[in-house]
Short mmCIF file of C-alpha atoms and ligand atoms in Angstrom, two decimals:
data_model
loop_
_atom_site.label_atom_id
_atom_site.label_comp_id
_atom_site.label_asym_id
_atom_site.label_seq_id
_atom_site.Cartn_x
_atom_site.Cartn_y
_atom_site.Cartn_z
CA UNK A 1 51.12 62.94 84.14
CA UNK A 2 49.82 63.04 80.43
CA UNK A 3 49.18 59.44 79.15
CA UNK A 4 51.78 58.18 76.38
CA UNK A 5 49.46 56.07 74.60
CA UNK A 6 46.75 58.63 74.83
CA UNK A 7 48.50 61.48 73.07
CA UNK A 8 50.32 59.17 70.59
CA UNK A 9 49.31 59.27 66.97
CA UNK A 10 50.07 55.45 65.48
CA UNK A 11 51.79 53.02 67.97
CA UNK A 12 55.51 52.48 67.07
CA UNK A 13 58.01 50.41 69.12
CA UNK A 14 59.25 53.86 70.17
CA UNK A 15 56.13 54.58 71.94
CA UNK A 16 55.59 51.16 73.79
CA UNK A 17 59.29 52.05 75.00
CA UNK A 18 58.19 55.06 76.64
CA UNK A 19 55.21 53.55 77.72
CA UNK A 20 57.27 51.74 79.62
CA UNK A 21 59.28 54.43 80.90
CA UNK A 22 56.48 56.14 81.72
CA UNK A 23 55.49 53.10 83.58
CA UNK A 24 51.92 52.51 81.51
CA UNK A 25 50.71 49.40 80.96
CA UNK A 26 50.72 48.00 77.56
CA UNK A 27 47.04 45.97 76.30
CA UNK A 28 47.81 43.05 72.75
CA UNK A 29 45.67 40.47 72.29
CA UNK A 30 45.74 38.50 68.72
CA UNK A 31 43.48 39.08 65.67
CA UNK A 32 43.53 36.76 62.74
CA UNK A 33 40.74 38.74 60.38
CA UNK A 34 39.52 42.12 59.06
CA UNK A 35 36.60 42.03 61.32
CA UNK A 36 37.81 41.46 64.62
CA UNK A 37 40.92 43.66 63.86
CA UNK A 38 38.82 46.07 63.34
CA UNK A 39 37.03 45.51 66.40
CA UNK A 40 40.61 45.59 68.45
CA UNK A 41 41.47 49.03 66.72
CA UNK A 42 38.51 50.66 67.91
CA UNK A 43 38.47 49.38 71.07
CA UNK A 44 41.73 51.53 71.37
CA UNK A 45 44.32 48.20 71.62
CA UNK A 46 48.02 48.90 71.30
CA UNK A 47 49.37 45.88 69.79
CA UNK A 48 47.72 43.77 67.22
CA UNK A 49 49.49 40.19 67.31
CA UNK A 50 49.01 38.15 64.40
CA UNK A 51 49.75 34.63 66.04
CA UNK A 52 50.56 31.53 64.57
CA UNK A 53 47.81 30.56 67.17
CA UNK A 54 45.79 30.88 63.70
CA UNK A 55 46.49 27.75 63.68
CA UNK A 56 44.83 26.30 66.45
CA UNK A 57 41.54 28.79 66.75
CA UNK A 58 41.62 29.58 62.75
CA UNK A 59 42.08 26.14 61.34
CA UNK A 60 41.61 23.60 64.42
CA UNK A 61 45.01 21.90 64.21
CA UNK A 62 46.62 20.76 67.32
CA UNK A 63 49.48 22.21 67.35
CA UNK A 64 50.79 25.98 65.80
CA UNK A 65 53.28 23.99 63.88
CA UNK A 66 51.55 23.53 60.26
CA UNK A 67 50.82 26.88 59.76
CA UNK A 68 52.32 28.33 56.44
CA UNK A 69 54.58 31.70 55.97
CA UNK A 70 51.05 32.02 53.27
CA UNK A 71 48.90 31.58 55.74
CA UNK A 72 50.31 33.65 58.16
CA UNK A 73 50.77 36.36 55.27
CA UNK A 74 47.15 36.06 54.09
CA UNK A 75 46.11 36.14 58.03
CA UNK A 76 48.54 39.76 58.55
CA UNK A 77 47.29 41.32 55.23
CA UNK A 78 43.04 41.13 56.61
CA UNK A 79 44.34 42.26 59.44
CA UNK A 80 46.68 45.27 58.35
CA UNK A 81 43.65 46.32 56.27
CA UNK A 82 41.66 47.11 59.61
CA UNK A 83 44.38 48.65 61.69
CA UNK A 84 45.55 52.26 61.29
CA UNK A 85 46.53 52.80 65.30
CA UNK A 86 48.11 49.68 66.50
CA UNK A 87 51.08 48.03 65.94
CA UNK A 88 50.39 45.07 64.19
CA UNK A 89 53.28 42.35 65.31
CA UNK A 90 53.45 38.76 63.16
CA UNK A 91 54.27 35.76 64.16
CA UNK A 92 56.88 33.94 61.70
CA UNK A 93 55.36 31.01 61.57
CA UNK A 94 57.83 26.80 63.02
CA UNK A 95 60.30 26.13 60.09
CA UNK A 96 60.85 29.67 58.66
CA UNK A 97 63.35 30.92 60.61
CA UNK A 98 65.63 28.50 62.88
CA UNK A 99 68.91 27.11 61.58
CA UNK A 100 68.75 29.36 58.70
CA UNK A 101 69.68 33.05 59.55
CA UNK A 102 69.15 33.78 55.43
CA UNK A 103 65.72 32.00 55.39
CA UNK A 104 64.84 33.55 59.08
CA UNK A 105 65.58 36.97 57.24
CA UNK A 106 63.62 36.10 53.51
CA UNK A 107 60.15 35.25 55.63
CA UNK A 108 60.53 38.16 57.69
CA UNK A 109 60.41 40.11 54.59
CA UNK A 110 58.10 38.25 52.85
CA UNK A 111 55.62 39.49 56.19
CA UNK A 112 56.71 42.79 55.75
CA UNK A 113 56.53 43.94 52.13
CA UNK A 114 53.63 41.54 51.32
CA UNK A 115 51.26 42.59 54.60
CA UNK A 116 52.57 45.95 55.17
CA UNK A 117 53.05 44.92 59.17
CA UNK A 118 54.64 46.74 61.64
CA UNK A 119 57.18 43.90 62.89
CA UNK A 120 58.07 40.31 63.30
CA UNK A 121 57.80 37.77 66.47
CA UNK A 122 59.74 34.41 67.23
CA UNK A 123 60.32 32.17 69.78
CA UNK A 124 63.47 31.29 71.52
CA UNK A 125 66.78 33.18 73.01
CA UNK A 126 70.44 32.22 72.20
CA UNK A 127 69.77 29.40 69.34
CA UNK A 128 67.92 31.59 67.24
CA UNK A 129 70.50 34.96 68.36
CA UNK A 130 71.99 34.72 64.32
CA UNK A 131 68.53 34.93 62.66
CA UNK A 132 67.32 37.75 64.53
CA UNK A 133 70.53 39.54 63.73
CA UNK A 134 69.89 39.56 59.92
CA UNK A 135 66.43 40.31 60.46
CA UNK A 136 67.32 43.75 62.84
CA UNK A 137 70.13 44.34 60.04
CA UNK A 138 67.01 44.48 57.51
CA UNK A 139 65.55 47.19 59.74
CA UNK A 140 63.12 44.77 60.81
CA UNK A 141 61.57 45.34 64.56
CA UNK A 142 61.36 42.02 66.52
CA UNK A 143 59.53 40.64 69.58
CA UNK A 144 61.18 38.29 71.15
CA UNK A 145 59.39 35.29 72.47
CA UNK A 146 60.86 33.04 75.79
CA UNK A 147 59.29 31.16 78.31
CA UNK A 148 56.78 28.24 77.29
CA UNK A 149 57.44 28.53 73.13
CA UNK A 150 54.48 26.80 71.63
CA UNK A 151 56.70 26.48 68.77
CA UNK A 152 58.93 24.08 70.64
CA UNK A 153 56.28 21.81 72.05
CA UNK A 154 57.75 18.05 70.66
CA UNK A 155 60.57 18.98 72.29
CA UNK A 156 59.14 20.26 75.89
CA UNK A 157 56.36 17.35 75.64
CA UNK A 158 54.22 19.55 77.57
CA UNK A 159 52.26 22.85 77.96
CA UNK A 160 52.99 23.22 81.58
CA UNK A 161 54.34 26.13 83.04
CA UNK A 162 58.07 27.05 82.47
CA UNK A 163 61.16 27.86 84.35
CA UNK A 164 60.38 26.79 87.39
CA UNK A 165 64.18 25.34 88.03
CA UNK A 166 66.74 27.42 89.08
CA UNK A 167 68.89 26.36 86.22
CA UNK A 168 66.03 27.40 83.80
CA UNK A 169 64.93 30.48 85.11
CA UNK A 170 68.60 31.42 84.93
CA UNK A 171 68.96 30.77 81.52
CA UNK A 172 65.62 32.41 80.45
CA UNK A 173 66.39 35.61 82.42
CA UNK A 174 70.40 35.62 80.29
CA UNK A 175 67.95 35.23 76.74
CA UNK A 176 65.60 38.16 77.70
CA UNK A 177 68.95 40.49 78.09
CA UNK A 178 70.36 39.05 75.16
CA UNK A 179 66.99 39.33 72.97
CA UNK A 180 67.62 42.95 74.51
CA UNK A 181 70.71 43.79 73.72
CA UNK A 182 70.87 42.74 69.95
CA UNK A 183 68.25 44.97 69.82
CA UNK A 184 64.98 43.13 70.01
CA UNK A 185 62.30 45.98 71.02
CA UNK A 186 60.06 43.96 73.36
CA UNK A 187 59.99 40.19 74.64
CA UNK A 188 56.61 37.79 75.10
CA UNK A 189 57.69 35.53 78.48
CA UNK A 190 54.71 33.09 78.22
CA UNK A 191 53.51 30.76 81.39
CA UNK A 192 56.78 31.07 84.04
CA UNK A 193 56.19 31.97 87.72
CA UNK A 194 55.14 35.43 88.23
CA UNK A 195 57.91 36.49 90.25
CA UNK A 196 60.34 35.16 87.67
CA UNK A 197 58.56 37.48 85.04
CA UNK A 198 58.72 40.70 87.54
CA UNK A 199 62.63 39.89 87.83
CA UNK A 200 63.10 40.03 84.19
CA UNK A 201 60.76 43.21 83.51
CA UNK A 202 62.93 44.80 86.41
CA UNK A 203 66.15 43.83 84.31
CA UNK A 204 64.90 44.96 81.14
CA UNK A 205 64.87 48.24 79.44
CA UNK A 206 62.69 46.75 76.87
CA UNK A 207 58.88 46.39 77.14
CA UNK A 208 58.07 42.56 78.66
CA UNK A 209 54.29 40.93 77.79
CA UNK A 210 53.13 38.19 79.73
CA UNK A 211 50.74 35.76 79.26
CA UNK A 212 50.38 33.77 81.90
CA UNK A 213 53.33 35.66 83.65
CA UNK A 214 51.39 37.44 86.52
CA UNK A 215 50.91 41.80 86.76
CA UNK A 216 54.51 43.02 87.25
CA UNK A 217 55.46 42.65 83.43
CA UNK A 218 54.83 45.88 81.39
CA UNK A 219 51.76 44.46 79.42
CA UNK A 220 49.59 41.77 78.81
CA UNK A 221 48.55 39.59 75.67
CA UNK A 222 45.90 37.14 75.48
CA UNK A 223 44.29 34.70 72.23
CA UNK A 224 41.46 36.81 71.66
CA UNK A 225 39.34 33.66 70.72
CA UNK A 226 40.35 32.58 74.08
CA UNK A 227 39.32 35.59 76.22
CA UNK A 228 35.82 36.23 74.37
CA UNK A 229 34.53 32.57 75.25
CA UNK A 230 34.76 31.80 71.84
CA UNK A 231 36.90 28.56 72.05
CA UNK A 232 35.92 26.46 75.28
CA UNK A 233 38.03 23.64 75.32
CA UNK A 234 41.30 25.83 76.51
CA UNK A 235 41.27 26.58 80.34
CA UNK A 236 44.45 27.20 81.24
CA UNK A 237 44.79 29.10 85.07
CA UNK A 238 45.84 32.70 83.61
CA UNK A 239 43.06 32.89 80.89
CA UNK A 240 40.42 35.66 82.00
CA UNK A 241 37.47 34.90 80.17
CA UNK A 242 35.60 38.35 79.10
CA UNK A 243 32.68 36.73 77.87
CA UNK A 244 31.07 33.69 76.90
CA UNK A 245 30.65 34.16 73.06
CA UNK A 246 30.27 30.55 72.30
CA UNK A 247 27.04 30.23 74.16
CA UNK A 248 25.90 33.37 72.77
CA UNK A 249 26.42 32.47 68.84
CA UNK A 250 24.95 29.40 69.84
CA UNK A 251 22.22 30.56 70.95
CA UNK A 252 21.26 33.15 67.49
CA UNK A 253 22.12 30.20 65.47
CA UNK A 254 19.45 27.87 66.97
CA UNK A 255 17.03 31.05 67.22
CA UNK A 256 17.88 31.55 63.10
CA UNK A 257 17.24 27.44 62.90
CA UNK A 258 13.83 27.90 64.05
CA UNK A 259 13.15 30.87 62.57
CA UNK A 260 13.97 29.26 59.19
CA UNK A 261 11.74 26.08 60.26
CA UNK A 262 8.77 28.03 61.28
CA UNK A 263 8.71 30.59 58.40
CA UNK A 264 8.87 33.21 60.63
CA UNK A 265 12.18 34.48 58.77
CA UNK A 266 12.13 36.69 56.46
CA UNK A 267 8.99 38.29 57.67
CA UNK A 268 7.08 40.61 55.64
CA UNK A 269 9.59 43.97 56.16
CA UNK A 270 12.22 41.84 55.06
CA UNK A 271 11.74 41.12 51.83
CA UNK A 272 11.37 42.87 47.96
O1 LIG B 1 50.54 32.89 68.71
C1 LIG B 1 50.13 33.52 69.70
O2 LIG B 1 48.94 33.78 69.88
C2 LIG B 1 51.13 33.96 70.67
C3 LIG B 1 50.63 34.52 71.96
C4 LIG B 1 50.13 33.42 72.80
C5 LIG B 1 51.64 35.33 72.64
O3 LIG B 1 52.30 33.84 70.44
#
């Protein structure tokens, strides 16, 4: 069987749908510059998430709360510049789009027009049901996002995993058909039990990416700061680390320290 992704041109939602079909696993992870972007495209990745994780591994806040519809624009457009392949999904960012279906449909396309992205991500089921109407009305594409919602977190109190109660589960399994059925193209289920996650990608028609949601969900997404080593202090159970970048850049920025100290840098090939 010829591979979807393989002998697709540029990523569309239509392709991740028959990559599902087709039952082929679906590789994000999140890019926040030109650089790394660029780095993600070659490497052959099919979705390019913008996150409003920017926040956190971008700009060290807490939270992903104070990060700006700017921000997040200014974050998409580097990005968008260094992707030709993927489909570059952006987060809309706490405050742009709940309660306010006309507002909720203004940011998304603020994202669009001024980064040239391929869709739109937010967080939560049947409250936020009227804004991603509006949006998909717009001919906007949106990625749903259930499960633990970052977003959400003064409200949860806690990053812990989600859905464990019945009642819960229930109701996240009733969001991911109705993020479905109004025509979301894919859904994020972040942190829930595993076997919740392979209940809900066995309901769906739509493409489901876990993080933190065990192997039977049609993809996986990651913070790519996260699974390079980069940040350190994050060590949640699900995060894979690929490599231990932080040591590393360490390590050539003490080397360049000492290089500097001892004169040994620029040697004599390395100068005019
Ligand atoms: O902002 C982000 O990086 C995300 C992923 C964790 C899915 O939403």
């Amino acid at each position: 069987m010829s591979s979807v992704s393989q002998t697709a041109g540029k990523i569309t939602t239509h392709v991740l749908q028959r990559m599902k079909n087709n039952h082929e696993k679906i590789a994000m992870l999140t890019a926040y510059d030109y650089s790394m972007a660029r780095l993600l495209e070659m490497a052959g990745m099919e979705v390019v998430l913008v996150g409003d994780s920017a926040a956190n591994v971008m700009a060290g806040h807490k939270t992903t709360l104070p990060i700006t519809l700017d921000q997040m624009i200014y974050h998409a457009q580097s990005v968008v510049r260094a992707v030709e392949r993927a489909l570059v999904v952006v987060d809309l960012p706490f405050g742009t789009y709940q309660g306010n279906s006309k507002e909720a449909l203004h940011s998304a396309v603020r994202i669009m027009k001024e980064s040239g992205a391929d869709a739109v991500k937010l967080e939560g089921g049947k409250e936020v049901v009227e804004s991603i109407d509006r949006i998909l009305t717009a001919g906007i594409p949106v990625m749903g996002h259930l499960g633990l919602m970052p977003q959400s977190i003064n409200k949860f109190g806690t990053y812990t995993v989600r859905a464990i109660e019945e009642e819960e589960a229930n109701r996240l399994m009733e969001d991911a058909l109705l993020l479905e059925q109004i025509g979301c193209f894919s859904v994020v289920l972040e942190k829930i039990p595993a076997a919740l996650a392979a209940k809900v990608t066995k309901a769906a028609k739509i493409p489901i990416i876990g993080i933190g949601a065990g192997h039977h969900v049609d993809g996986q997404v990651l913070v790519l700061h996260d699974m390079l080593g980069i940040t350190q202090q994050f060590s949640p159970r699900f995060l894979r680390r690929y490599h231990n970048l932080s040591a590393e850049i360490t390590s050539a920025l003490e080397k360049y320290i000492s290089d500097v100290k001892a004169v040994t840098f620029p040697n004599d090939s390395e100068q005019y």
